[in-house]
CSV table of C-alpha atoms and ligand atoms in Angstrom, one decimal:
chain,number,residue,atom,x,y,z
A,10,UNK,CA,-19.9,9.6,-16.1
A,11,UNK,CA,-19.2,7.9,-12.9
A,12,UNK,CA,-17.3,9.3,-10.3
A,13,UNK,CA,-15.1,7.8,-7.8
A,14,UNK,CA,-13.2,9.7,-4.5
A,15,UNK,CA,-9.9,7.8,-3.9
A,16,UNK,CA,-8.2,9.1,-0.8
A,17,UNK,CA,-4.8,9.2,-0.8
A,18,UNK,CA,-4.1,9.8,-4.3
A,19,UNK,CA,-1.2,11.9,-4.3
A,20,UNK,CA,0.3,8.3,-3.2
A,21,UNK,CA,2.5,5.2,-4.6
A,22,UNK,CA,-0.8,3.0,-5.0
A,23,UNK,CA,-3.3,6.1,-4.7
A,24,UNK,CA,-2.0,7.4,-7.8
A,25,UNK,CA,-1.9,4.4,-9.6
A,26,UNK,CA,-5.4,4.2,-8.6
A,27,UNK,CA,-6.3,7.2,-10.0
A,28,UNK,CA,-4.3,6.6,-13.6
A,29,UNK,CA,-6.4,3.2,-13.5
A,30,UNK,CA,-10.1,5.3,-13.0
A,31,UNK,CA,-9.5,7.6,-15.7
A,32,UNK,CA,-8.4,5.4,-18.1
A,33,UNK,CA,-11.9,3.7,-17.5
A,34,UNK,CA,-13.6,6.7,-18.3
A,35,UNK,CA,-14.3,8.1,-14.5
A,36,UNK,CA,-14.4,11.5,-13.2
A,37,UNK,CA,-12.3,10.9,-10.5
A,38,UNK,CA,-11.5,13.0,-7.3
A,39,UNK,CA,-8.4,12.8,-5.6
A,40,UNK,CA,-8.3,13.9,-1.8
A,41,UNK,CA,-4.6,13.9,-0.1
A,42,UNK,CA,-3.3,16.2,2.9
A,43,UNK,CA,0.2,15.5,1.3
A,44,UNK,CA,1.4,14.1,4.9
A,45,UNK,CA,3.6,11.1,2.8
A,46,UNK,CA,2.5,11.5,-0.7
A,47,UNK,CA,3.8,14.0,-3.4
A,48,UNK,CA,1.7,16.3,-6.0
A,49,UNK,CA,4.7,15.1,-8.9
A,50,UNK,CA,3.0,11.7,-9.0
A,51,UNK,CA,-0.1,13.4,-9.9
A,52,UNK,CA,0.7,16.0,-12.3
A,53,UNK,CA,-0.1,14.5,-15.6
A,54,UNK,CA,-3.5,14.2,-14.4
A,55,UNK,CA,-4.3,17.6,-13.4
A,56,UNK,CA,-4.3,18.8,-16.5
A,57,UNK,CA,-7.5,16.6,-17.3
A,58,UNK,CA,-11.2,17.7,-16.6
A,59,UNK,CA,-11.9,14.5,-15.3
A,60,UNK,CA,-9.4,14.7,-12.7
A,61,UNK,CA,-10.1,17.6,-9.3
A,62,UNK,CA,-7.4,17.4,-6.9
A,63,UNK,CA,-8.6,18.0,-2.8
A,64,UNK,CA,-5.7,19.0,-0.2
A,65,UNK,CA,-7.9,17.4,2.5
A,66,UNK,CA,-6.9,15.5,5.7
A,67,UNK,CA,-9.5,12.9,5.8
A,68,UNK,CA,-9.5,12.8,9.6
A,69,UNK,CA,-11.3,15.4,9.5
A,70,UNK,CA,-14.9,16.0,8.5
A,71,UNK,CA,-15.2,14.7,4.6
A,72,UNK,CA,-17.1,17.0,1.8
A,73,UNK,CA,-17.5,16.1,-1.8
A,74,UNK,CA,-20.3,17.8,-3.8
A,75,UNK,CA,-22.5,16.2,-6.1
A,76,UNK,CA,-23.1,12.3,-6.8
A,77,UNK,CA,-20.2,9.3,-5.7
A,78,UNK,CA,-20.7,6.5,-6.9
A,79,UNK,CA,-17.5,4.8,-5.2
A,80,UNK,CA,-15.2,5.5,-3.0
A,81,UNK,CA,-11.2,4.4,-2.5
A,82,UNK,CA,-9.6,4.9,1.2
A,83,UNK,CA,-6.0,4.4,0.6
A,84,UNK,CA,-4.8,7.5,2.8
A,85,UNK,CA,-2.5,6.3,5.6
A,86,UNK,CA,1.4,6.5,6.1
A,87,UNK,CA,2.1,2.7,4.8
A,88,UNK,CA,6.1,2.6,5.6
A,89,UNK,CA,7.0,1.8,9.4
A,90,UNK,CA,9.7,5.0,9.1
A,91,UNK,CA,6.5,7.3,8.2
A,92,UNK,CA,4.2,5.1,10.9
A,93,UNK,CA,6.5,5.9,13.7
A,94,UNK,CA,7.2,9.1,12.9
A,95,UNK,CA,3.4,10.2,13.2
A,96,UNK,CA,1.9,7.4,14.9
A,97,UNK,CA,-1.1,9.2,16.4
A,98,UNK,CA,-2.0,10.6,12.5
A,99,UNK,CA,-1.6,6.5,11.1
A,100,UNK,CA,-4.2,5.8,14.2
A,101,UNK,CA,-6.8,8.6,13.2
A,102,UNK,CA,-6.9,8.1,9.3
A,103,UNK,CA,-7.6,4.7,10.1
A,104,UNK,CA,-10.3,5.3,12.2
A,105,UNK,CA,-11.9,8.8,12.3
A,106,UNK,CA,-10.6,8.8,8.7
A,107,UNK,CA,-12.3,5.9,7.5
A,108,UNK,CA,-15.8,6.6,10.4
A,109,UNK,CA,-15.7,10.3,8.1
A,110,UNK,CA,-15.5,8.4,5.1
A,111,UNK,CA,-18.8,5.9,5.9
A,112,UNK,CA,-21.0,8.7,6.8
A,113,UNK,CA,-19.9,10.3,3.6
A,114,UNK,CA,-20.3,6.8,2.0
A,115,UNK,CA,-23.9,6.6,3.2
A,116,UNK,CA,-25.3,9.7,2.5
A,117,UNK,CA,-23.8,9.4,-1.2
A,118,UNK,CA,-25.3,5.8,-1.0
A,119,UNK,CA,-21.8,5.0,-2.9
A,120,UNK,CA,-19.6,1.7,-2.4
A,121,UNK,CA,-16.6,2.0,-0.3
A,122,UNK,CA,-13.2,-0.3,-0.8
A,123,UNK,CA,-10.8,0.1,1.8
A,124,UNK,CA,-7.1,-0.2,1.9
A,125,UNK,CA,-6.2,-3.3,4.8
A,126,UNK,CA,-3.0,-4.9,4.8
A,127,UNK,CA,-1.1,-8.3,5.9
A,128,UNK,CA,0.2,-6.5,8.9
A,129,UNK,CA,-3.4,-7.0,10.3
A,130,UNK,CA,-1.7,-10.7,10.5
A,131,UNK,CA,0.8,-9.3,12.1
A,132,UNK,CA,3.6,-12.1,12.8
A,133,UNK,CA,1.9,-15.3,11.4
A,134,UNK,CA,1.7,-18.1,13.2
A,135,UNK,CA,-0.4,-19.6,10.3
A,136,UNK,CA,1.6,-19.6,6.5
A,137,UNK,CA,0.7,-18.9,4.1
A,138,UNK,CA,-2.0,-16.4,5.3
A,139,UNK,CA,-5.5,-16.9,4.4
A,140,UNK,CA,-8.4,-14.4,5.1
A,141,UNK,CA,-10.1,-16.1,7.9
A,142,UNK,CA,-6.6,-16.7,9.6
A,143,UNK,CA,-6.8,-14.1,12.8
A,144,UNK,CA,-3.4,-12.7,13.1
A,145,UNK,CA,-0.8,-12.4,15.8
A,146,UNK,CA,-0.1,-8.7,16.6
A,147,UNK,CA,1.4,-6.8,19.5
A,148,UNK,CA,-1.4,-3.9,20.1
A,149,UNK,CA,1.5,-2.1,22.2
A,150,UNK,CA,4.7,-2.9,20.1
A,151,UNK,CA,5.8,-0.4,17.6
A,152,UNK,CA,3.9,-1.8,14.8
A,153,UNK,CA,0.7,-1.8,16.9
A,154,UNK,CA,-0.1,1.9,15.5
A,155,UNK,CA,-0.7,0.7,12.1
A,156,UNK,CA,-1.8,-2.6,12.9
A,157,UNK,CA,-4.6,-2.3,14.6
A,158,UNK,CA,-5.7,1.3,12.8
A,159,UNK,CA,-6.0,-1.0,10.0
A,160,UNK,CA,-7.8,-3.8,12.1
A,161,UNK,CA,-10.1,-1.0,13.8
A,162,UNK,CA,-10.7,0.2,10.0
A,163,UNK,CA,-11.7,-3.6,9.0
A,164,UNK,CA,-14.3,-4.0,11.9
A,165,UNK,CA,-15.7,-0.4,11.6
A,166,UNK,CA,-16.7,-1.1,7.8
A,167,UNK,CA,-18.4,-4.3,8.4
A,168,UNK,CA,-20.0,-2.9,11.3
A,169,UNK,CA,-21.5,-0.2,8.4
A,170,UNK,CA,-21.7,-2.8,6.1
A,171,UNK,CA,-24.2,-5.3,8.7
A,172,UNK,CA,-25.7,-2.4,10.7
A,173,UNK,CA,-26.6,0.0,7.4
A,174,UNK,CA,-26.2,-1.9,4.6
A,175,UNK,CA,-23.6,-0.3,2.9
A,176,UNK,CA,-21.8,-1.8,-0.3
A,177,UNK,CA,-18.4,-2.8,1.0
A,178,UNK,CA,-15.2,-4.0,0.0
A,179,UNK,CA,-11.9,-5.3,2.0
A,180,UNK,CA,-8.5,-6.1,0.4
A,181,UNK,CA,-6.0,-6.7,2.2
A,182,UNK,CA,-3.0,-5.9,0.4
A,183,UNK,CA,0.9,-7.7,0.3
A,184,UNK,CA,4.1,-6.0,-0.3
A,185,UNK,CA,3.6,-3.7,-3.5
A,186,UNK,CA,6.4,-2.5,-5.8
A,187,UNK,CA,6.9,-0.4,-8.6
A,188,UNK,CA,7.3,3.0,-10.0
A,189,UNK,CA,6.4,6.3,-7.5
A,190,UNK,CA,7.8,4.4,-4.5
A,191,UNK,CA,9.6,6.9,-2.4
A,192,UNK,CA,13.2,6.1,-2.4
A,193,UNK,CA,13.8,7.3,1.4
A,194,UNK,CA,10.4,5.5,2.7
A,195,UNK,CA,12.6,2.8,4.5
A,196,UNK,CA,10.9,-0.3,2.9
A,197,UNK,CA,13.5,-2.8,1.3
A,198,UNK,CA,13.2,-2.7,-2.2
A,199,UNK,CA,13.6,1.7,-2.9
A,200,UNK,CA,16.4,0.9,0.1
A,201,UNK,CA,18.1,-1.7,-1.2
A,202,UNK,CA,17.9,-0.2,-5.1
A,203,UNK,CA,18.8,3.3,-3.5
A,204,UNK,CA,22.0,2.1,-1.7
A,205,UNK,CA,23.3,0.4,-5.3
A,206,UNK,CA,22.2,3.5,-6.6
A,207,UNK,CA,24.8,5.4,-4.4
A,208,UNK,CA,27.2,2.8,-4.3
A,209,UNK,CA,26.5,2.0,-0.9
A,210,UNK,CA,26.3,-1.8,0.7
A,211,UNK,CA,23.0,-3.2,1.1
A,212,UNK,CA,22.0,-3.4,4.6
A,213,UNK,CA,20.2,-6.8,5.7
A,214,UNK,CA,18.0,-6.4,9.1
A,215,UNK,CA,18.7,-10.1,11.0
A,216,UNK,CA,19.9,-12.4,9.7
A,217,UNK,CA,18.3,-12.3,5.8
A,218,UNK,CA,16.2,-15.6,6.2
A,219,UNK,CA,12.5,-13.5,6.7
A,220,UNK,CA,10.8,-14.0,3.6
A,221,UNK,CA,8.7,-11.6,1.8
A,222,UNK,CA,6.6,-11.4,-1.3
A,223,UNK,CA,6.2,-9.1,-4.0
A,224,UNK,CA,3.4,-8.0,-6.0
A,225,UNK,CA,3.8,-6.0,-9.1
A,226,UNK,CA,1.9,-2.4,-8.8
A,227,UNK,CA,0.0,-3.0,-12.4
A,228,UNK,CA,-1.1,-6.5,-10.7
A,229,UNK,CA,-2.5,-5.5,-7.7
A,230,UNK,CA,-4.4,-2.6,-9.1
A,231,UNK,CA,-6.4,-5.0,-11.2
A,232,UNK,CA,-7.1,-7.5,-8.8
A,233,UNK,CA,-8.4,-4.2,-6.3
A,234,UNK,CA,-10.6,-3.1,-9.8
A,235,UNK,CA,-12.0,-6.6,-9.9
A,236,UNK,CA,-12.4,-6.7,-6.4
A,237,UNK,CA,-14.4,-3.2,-6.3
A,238,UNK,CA,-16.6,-4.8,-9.1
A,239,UNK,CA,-17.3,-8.3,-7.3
A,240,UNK,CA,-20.2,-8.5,-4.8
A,241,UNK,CA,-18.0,-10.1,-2.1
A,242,UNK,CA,-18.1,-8.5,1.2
A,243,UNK,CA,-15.0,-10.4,3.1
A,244,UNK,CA,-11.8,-9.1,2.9
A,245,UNK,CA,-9.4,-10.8,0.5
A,246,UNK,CA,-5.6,-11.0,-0.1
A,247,UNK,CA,-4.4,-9.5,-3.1
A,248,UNK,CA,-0.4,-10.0,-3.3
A,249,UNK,CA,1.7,-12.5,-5.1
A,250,UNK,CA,2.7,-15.5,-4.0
A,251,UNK,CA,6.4,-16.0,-5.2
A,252,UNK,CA,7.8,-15.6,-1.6
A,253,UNK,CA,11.7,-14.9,-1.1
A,254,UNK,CA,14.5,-14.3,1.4
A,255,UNK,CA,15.4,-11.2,2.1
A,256,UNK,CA,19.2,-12.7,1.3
A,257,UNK,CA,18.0,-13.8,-2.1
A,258,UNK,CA,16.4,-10.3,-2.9
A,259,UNK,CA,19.4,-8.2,-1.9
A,260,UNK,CA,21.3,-10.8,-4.4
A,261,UNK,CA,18.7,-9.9,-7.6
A,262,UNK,CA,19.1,-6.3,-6.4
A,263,UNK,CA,22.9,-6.7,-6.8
A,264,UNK,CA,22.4,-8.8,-10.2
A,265,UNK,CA,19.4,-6.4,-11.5
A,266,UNK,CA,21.8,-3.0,-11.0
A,267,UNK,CA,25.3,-4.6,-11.5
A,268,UNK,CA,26.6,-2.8,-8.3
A,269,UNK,CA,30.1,-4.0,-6.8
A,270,UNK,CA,28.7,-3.5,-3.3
A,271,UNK,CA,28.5,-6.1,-0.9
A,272,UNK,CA,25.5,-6.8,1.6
A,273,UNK,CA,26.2,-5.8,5.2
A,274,UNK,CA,23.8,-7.6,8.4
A,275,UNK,CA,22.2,-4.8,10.6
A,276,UNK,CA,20.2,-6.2,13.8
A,277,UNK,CA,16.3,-7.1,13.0
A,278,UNK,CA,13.7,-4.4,14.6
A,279,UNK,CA,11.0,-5.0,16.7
A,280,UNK,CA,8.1,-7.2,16.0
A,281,UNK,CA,9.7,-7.6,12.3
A,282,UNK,CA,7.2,-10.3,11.1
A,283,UNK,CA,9.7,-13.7,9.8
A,284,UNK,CA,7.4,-14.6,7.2
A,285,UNK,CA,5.2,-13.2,5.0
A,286,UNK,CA,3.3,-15.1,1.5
A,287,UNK,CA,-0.4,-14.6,0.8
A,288,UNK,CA,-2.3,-17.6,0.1
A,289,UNK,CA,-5.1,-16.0,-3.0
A,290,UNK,CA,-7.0,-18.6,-3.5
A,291,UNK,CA,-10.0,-16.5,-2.9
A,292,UNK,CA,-8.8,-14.3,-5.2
A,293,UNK,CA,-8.6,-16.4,-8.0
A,294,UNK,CA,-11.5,-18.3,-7.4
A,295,UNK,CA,-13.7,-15.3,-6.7
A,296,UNK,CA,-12.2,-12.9,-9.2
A,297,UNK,CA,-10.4,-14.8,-11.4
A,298,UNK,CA,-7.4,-13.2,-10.8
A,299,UNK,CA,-3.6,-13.9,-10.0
A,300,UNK,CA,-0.5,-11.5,-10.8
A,301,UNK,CA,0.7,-11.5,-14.2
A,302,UNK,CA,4.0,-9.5,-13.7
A,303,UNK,CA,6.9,-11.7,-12.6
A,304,UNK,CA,9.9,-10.3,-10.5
A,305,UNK,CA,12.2,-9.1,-12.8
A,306,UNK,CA,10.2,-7.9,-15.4
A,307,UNK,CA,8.3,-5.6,-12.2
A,308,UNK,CA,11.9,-5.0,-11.2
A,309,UNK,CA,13.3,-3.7,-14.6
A,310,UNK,CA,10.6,-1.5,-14.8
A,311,UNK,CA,11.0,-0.3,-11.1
A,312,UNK,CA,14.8,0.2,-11.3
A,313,UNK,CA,14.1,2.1,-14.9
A,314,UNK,CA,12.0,4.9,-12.8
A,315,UNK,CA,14.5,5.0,-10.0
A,316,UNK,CA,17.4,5.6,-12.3
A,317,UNK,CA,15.1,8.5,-14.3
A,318,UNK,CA,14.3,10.7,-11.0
A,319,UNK,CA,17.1,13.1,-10.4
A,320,UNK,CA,20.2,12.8,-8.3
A,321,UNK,CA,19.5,14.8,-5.2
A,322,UNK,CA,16.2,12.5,-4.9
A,323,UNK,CA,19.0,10.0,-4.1
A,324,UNK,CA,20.3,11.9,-1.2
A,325,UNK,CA,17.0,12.9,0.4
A,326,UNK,CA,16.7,11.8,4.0
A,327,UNK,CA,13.5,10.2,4.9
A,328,UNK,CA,10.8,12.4,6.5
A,329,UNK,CA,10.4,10.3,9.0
A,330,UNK,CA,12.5,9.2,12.1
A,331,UNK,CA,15.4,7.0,11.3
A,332,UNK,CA,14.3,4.0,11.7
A,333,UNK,CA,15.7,1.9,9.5
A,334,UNK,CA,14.5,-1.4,8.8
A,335,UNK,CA,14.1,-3.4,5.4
A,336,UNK,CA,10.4,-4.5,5.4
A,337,UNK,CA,7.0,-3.3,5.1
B,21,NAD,N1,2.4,-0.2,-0.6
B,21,NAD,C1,2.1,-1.4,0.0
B,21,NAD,O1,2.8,-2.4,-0.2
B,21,NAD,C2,0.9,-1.5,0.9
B,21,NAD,C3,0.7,-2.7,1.5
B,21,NAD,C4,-0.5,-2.8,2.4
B,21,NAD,C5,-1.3,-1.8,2.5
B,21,NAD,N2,-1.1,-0.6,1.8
B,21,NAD,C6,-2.1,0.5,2.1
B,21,NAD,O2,-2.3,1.2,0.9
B,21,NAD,C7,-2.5,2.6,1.1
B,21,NAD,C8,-1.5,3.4,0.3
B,21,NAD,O3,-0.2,3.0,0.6
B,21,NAD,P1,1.0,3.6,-0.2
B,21,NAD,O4,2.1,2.6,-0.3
B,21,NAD,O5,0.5,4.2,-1.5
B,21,NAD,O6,1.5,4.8,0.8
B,21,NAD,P2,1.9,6.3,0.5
B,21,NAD,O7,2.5,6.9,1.7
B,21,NAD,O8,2.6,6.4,-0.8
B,21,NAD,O9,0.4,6.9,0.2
B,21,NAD,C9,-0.5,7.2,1.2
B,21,NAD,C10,-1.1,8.6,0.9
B,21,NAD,O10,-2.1,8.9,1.9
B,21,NAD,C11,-1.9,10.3,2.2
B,21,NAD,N3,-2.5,10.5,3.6
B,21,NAD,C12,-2.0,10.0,4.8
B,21,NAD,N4,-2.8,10.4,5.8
B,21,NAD,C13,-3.8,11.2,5.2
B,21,NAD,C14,-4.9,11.9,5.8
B,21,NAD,N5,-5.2,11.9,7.1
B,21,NAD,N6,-5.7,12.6,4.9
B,21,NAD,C15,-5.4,12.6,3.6
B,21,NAD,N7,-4.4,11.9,3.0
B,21,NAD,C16,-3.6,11.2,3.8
B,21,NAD,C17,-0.4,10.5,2.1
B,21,NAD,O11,-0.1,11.9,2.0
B,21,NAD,C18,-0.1,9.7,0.9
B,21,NAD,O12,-0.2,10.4,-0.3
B,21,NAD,C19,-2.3,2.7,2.6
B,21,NAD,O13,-3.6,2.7,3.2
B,21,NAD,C20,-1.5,1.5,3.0
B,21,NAD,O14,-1.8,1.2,4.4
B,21,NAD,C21,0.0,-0.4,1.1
């Protein structure tokens, strides 16, 4: 039986992940301190003798007994209300974290995948974003903590990759949606569907016109399974395409849960990047993949777990420090 380690996996995508591995027939490992992520979103798998669950902080020194075949670094506060709360823990999982995770990658002679993102585009100057397209971040603005922890991450795993030869994968992941989003993690959609929920307005950061793109969960844990399989070494976007106005997604969010709440305009954060679409032609060309799941069939099935969780997960204030803004 193979056996992966994905980090993280007490996670939104981490746990998806880890549904994904089993139902391929893997014994898989999840390792989470349980900084952001929640032991509920795991449960059902616990049970299983596949499954072993490790309360780990990955910035620290990384065990696993016995073989690993592959391993999955998605561990790292993802929501800019968790990355500002802790910024100095974002910049250590994403690079004593993931240095930890290459030694351990090397000794196990296993393949690594890491978790990037489009922040390490920071605020295009180039649209849509493709791979080799540099970015444009502040290293010192707000955002700068998870930024470049995810752009030190990048160059530390080629460096492993050209200097030891280790199997390596990059994706660098778009907005994700779906079921086991946190409700209080600031990002718009859970805000947006959590103020209807309450029957509060929808707050807009600026002026609405920053465009954003959404990729189904179920999508972009394929094209990261493809990805893992390919032998392509470069990172690649994985995300989908169909890019929006914030405007027009507070509008389907008022559609989707029939609120009579109106949308209310809050002033734009920081750094807030004004556009944001992947372009995947790699993706498609090298994996053969694009997202399947269109908007609202990914939101029906979203708003359908938000409405099953119970009511006081409505009114739970966000770990983090209130800083509320309305994008990734
Ligand atoms: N969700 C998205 O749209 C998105 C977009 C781009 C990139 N990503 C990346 O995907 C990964 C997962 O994001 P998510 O949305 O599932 O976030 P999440 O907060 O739901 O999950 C992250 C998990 O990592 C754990 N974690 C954090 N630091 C850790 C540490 N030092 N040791 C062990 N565990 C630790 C948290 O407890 C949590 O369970 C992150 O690396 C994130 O940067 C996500």
């Amino acid at each position: 039986m193979p056996r992966v380690l994905i980090t993280g996996a007490a996670g939104f995508l981490g746990s998806h992940l880890c549904d994904r591995f089993i139902k391929e027939g893997y014994h898989v490992i999840g390792m989470d301190n349980l900084i952001t992520g929640d032991l509920k979103n795991i449960e059902h798998l616990t049970p299983l003798q596949n499954f072993e669950f490790h309360h780990h902080d990955v910035s620290k020194f990384v065990h696993v007994s016995g073989k690993l075949d592959e391993i999955l670094h998605f561990a790292s506060p993802a929501s800019p209300i968790d990355y500002l709360k802790i910024p100095i823990q974002t910049l250590k999982v994403g690079s004593l974290g993931i240095h930890n995770l290459l030694g351990l990658a090397k000794e196990k002679k296993a393949r690594l995948l890491i978790a990037s993102t489009s922040e390490v585009y920071g605020d295009p100057a180039v649209h849509p974003q493709t791979e080799d397209y540099w970015g444009n971040v502040n290293p010192v603005g707000p955002r700068g903590v998870y930024d470049e922890a995810k752009r030190f991450q990048e160059a530390m795993t080629m460096a492993y990759h050209t200097y030891h030869g280790l199997e390596t994968r990059i994706v660098r992941i778009f907005n994700t949606y779906g079921p086991r989003m946190r409700l209080n993690d600031g990002r718009v959609l859970p805000a947006f569907i959590g103020q209807a929920l309450r029957g509060e307005d929808l707050t807009i950061f600026g002026d609405g016109s920053q465009t954003r793109s959404f990729c189904y969960v179920d999508d972009l844990v394929e094209g990261i399974y493809r990805l893992l399989k390919s032998d392509y070494v470069g990172p690649v976007n994985i995300g989908n395409p169909d890019e929006i106005t914030i405007k027009q997604f507070a509008e389907e969010i008022i559609r989707l849960t029939g609120t009579s709440q109106k949308i209310v305009y809050k002033t734009l954060p920081t750094d807030d990047p004004k556009q944001r679409r992947p372009d995947i032609s790699l993706a498609i060309k090298l994996l053969g993949w694009e997202p399947k799941i269109d908007r609202a069939e990914g939101l029906k099935r979203t708003y359908a777990y938000f409405k099953s969780l119970p009511e006081e997960d409505l009114y739970k204030e966000a770990h983090g420090r209130a800083f509320d803004k309305n994008s990734k």
